[in-house]
CSV table of C-alpha atoms in Angstrom, one decimal:
chain,number,residue,atom,x,y,z
X,261,THR,CA,-2.2,144.9,-34.0
X,262,SER,CA,-3.3,141.3,-34.6
X,263,PRO,CA,-7.0,140.7,-34.1
X,264,THR,CA,-8.0,138.2,-31.4
X,265,VAL,CA,-10.8,135.7,-31.6
X,266,LEU,CA,-11.9,133.4,-28.7
X,267,LEU,CA,-13.7,130.1,-29.4
X,268,VAL,CA,-15.9,129.4,-26.4
X,269,MET,CA,-17.1,125.8,-26.6
X,270,ASP,CA,-19.6,123.9,-24.6
X,271,VAL,CA,-18.3,120.5,-23.5
X,272,SER,CA,-21.2,119.4,-21.3
X,273,ASP,CA,-22.3,115.7,-21.4
X,274,SER,CA,-25.2,116.6,-23.7
X,275,MET,CA,-22.6,117.4,-26.4
X,276,ASP,CA,-22.3,113.6,-26.8
X,277,GLU,CA,-25.9,113.4,-28.3
X,278,THR,CA,-26.0,112.0,-31.8
X,279,ASP,CA,-28.9,114.0,-33.3
X,280,VAL,CA,-26.1,116.0,-35.0
X,281,LEU,CA,-23.8,113.3,-36.6
X,282,PRO,CA,-21.6,111.8,-35.6
X,283,ASN,CA,-22.3,113.6,-32.3
X,284,ARG,CA,-22.6,117.3,-31.4
X,285,LEU,CA,-19.0,117.5,-30.0
X,286,SER,CA,-17.4,116.0,-33.0
X,287,ALA,CA,-19.4,118.1,-35.4
X,288,ALA,CA,-18.4,121.2,-33.3
X,289,GLU,CA,-14.7,120.3,-33.5
X,290,SER,CA,-14.9,119.9,-37.3
X,291,ALA,CA,-16.8,123.2,-37.7
X,292,ALA,CA,-14.2,125.0,-35.5
X,293,ILE,CA,-11.4,123.8,-37.7
X,294,THR,CA,-13.2,125.1,-40.7
X,295,PHE,CA,-13.6,128.4,-38.8
X,296,LEU,CA,-9.8,128.5,-38.2
X,297,ASP,CA,-9.2,128.1,-41.9
X,298,GLU,CA,-11.3,131.2,-42.7
X,299,LEU,CA,-9.2,133.5,-40.5
X,300,PRO,CA,-6.1,135.2,-41.8
X,301,PRO,CA,-2.9,133.7,-40.4
X,302,ASP,CA,-2.0,136.7,-38.3
X,303,PHE,CA,-5.1,136.4,-36.2
X,304,ARG,CA,-4.6,135.2,-32.7
X,305,VAL,CA,-7.1,132.4,-31.7
X,306,GLY,CA,-7.8,131.1,-28.2
X,307,LEU,CA,-10.0,128.3,-26.9
X,308,VAL,CA,-12.2,128.3,-23.7
X,309,THR,CA,-14.2,125.3,-22.8
X,310,PHE,CA,-17.0,125.1,-20.3
X,311,ALA,CA,-19.1,122.4,-18.6
X,312,GLY,CA,-19.1,122.3,-14.7
X,313,ASP,CA,-16.4,125.0,-14.8
X,314,ALA,CA,-14.7,127.1,-17.4
X,315,ARG,CA,-11.1,126.6,-18.6
X,316,LEU,CA,-8.7,128.4,-20.9
X,317,ALA,CA,-7.6,125.5,-23.0
X,318,VAL,CA,-5.4,127.6,-25.3
X,319,VAL,CA,-4.1,131.1,-24.7
X,320,PRO,CA,-4.7,133.2,-27.8
X,321,THR,CA,-2.0,132.3,-30.3
X,322,ARG,CA,-1.1,132.4,-34.0
X,323,GLU,CA,-0.1,128.7,-33.8
X,324,ARG,CA,-3.3,127.1,-35.2
X,325,GLU,CA,-2.0,123.6,-34.5
X,326,GLU,CA,-2.2,124.3,-30.8
X,327,VAL,CA,-5.9,125.0,-31.2
X,328,VAL,CA,-6.5,122.1,-33.5
X,329,ASP,CA,-4.8,119.7,-31.0
X,330,ALA,CA,-6.8,121.0,-28.1
X,331,LEU,CA,-10.1,120.6,-30.1
X,332,GLY,CA,-9.2,117.0,-30.8
X,333,ALA,CA,-8.6,116.3,-27.1
X,334,LEU,CA,-12.0,117.6,-25.8
X,335,THR,CA,-13.9,115.5,-23.4
X,336,THR,CA,-17.3,116.1,-21.8
X,337,SER,CA,-18.5,116.4,-18.2
X,338,ARG,CA,-21.5,117.6,-16.2
X,339,GLY,CA,-22.7,121.2,-16.1
X,340,THR,CA,-23.1,124.2,-18.5
X,341,VAL,CA,-21.6,127.4,-17.1
X,342,ILE,CA,-22.1,129.6,-20.2
X,343,GLY,CA,-21.6,132.9,-18.4
X,344,ASP,CA,-18.4,131.8,-16.8
X,345,GLY,CA,-17.1,130.5,-20.1
X,346,LEU,CA,-17.7,133.9,-21.8
X,347,ASP,CA,-16.3,135.8,-18.9
X,348,LEU,CA,-13.1,133.8,-19.0
X,349,ALA,CA,-12.8,134.5,-22.7
X,350,LEU,CA,-13.1,138.2,-22.0
X,351,ASP,CA,-10.4,137.9,-19.4
X,352,ALA,CA,-8.1,136.4,-22.1
X,353,ILE,CA,-8.9,139.3,-24.4
X,354,GLU,CA,-8.2,141.9,-21.7
X,355,GLU,CA,-4.9,140.2,-21.1
X,356,ILE,CA,-3.9,140.6,-24.7
X,357,ARG,CA,-5.0,144.3,-24.6
X,358,ARG,CA,-2.7,145.0,-21.7
X,359,GLY,CA,0.0,145.1,-24.4
X,360,SER,CA,-2.0,146.7,-27.1
X,361,GLN,CA,-5.3,148.5,-26.0
X,362,ASP,CA,-6.6,148.8,-29.6
X,363,THR,CA,-6.6,145.1,-30.3
X,364,PRO,CA,-9.8,144.3,-32.2
X,365,ALA,CA,-11.5,141.1,-30.8
X,366,ALA,CA,-14.5,138.9,-31.0
X,367,ALA,CA,-15.8,135.7,-29.5
X,368,LEU,CA,-17.7,132.7,-31.1
X,369,LEU,CA,-19.7,130.8,-28.4
X,370,LEU,CA,-21.3,127.4,-29.1
X,371,SER,CA,-23.7,125.7,-26.7
X,372,ASP,CA,-26.4,123.1,-26.7
X,373,GLY,CA,-27.9,123.8,-23.3
X,374,ARG,CA,-28.9,126.2,-20.6
X,375,ASP,CA,-26.8,127.9,-18.0
X,376,THR,CA,-26.5,125.8,-14.9
X,377,GLY,CA,-25.5,128.4,-12.4
X,378,SER,CA,-22.5,130.4,-13.5
X,379,SER,CA,-20.7,132.6,-11.0
X,380,VAL,CA,-21.0,135.4,-13.7
X,381,PRO,CA,-24.6,135.2,-15.1
X,382,PRO,CA,-24.7,135.2,-19.0
X,383,ASP,CA,-26.4,138.6,-19.2
X,384,ARG,CA,-23.7,140.2,-17.0
X,385,ALA,CA,-21.0,138.6,-19.2
X,386,ALA,CA,-22.8,140.0,-22.3
X,387,ASP,CA,-22.8,143.4,-20.7
X,388,ARG,CA,-19.1,143.2,-20.1
X,389,ALA,CA,-18.5,142.1,-23.7
X,390,HIS,CA,-20.5,145.1,-24.9
X,391,SER,CA,-18.4,147.5,-22.7
X,392,LEU,CA,-15.2,146.0,-24.1
X,393,ALA,CA,-16.5,146.3,-27.7
X,394,VAL,CA,-16.2,142.5,-28.2
X,395,PRO,CA,-19.1,141.2,-30.3
X,396,VAL,CA,-20.1,137.6,-29.4
X,397,PHE,CA,-21.4,135.4,-32.1
X,398,THR,CA,-23.5,132.6,-30.6
X,399,VAL,CA,-24.5,129.2,-32.2
X,400,VAL,CA,-27.0,126.8,-30.7
X,401,VAL,CA,-26.2,123.2,-31.9
X,402,GLY,CA,-29.0,120.6,-31.9
X,403,GLN,CA,-32.7,121.0,-31.7
X,404,VAL,CA,-33.9,124.2,-30.0
X,405,VAL,CA,-36.4,123.5,-27.2
X,406,GLU,CA,-38.7,126.4,-26.2
X,407,GLU,CA,-39.3,125.1,-22.7
X,408,GLY,CA,-37.8,122.6,-20.3
X,409,GLY,CA,-34.5,120.9,-21.3
X,410,GLY,CA,-32.4,121.5,-24.3
X,411,ALA,CA,-30.8,124.6,-25.6
X,412,ASN,CA,-32.0,128.1,-24.7
X,413,PHE,CA,-31.8,130.0,-27.9
X,414,GLU,CA,-33.3,133.1,-26.4
X,415,ALA,CA,-30.5,133.4,-23.8
X,416,LEU,CA,-27.8,133.0,-26.4
X,417,GLU,CA,-29.6,135.4,-28.7
X,418,ALA,CA,-29.6,138.0,-25.9
X,419,ILE,CA,-25.9,137.5,-25.4
X,420,ALA,CA,-25.3,138.2,-29.1
X,421,LEU,CA,-27.6,141.2,-29.4
X,422,THR,CA,-26.3,142.8,-26.2
X,423,SER,CA,-22.6,142.4,-27.3
X,424,GLY,CA,-23.1,143.5,-30.9
X,425,GLY,CA,-22.8,140.0,-32.4
X,426,GLN,CA,-25.3,137.7,-34.1
X,427,ALA,CA,-27.1,134.5,-33.1
X,428,PHE,CA,-27.5,131.3,-35.1
X,429,THR,CA,-28.9,127.8,-34.8
X,430,ALA,CA,-27.6,124.6,-36.4
X,431,GLU,CA,-29.4,121.3,-36.4
X,432,THR,CA,-27.1,119.3,-38.7
X,433,ALA,CA,-23.3,119.0,-39.0
X,434,SER,CA,-23.3,120.6,-42.4
X,435,GLU,CA,-25.4,123.5,-41.2
X,436,LEU,CA,-23.0,123.9,-38.2
X,437,THR,CA,-19.9,124.0,-40.4
X,438,ALA,CA,-21.6,126.6,-42.7
X,439,ARG,CA,-22.4,128.8,-39.7
X,440,PHE,CA,-18.8,128.7,-38.5
X,441,GLU,CA,-17.4,129.2,-42.0
X,442,ASN,CA,-19.6,132.3,-42.5
X,443,ILE,CA,-18.8,133.8,-39.2
X,444,GLY,CA,-15.1,133.2,-39.8
X,445,SER,CA,-15.3,134.9,-43.2
X,446,GLU,CA,-17.2,137.9,-41.7
X,447,LEU,CA,-14.7,138.3,-38.9
X,448,SER,CA,-11.7,138.1,-41.2
X,449,VAL,CA,-12.9,141.3,-42.8
X,450,ASP,CA,-14.6,143.1,-39.9
X,451,LEU,CA,-11.7,142.8,-37.5
X,452,VAL,CA,-9.1,143.9,-40.0
X,453,VAL,CA,-10.6,147.3,-40.9
X,454,GLU,CA,-11.5,148.8,-37.5
X,455,PRO,CA,-14.1,151.5,-37.3
X,456,ALA,CA,-11.5,154.0,-36.1
X,457,THR,CA,-9.3,153.4,-39.1
X,458,THR,CA,-12.0,153.3,-41.7
X,459,PRO,CA,-11.9,157.1,-42.5
X,460,LEU,CA,-8.2,156.8,-43.0
X,461,VAL,CA,-8.6,154.0,-45.4
X,462,ILE,CA,-11.3,155.9,-47.4
X,463,ALA,CA,-9.0,159.0,-47.4
X,464,ALA,CA,-6.1,157.0,-48.7
X,465,ILE,CA,-8.3,155.5,-51.5
X,466,GLY,CA,-9.5,159.0,-52.4
X,467,LEU,CA,-6.0,160.4,-52.6
X,468,THR,CA,-4.9,157.5,-54.8
X,469,LEU,CA,-7.9,158.1,-57.2
X,470,LEU,CA,-7.1,161.9,-57.2
X,471,ALA,CA,-3.5,161.2,-58.1
X,472,GLY,CA,-4.5,159.0,-61.0
X,473,ILE,CA,-6.9,161.6,-62.3
X,474,MET,CA,-4.3,164.4,-62.1
X,475,LEU,CA,-1.8,162.2,-63.9
X,476,VAL,CA,-4.2,161.7,-66.8
X,477,LEU,CA,-5.1,165.4,-67.0
X,478,THR,CA,-1.6,166.8,-66.7
X,479,PRO,CA,-0.3,167.9,-70.1
X,480,ARG,CA,2.9,166.2,-71.3
């Protein structure tokens, strides 16, 4: 079963800010392409974007060029429905699992803002991710603001912790790329060896070692 990863990208107007060069959106696009390069070729990758509403830009696919092309065509608009974006990503994962229930999956969610009134609140979407065993890795791009405007790191951290993922921040383009690269590297390992199959892998290794020892000890 091919693992599935959903990129969930904020395309709100604030992603045009230039505190992360050349701007937040362009830096996110470049980081996402680096992320794709870290994943094994048999992984399915989908893309969800969110601003005033959430859209499934790319249905999970092994054709990376589709994702790259969609990333290059992103445009911004008003609104930041983080909860709806994550919920739509989970819909896409559940659709894949209709054909194969044991498909391992994860999501990488990037945002620079605060939820502006999702139909599905972010905490409820996080609970759903937990129930589906889909860890959500969150990345806040740009400066983290404790109160008022700007990104709400605590909310994105709560999504990550509830779902079993991890939360990160990135205030520069290079830092953002490094975050995405590390997450991609981690998922390329974690989603291949599923917890349910780990004992079988260990048993197989043990049998191989035992066979080698017996071969050495057997008189000729």
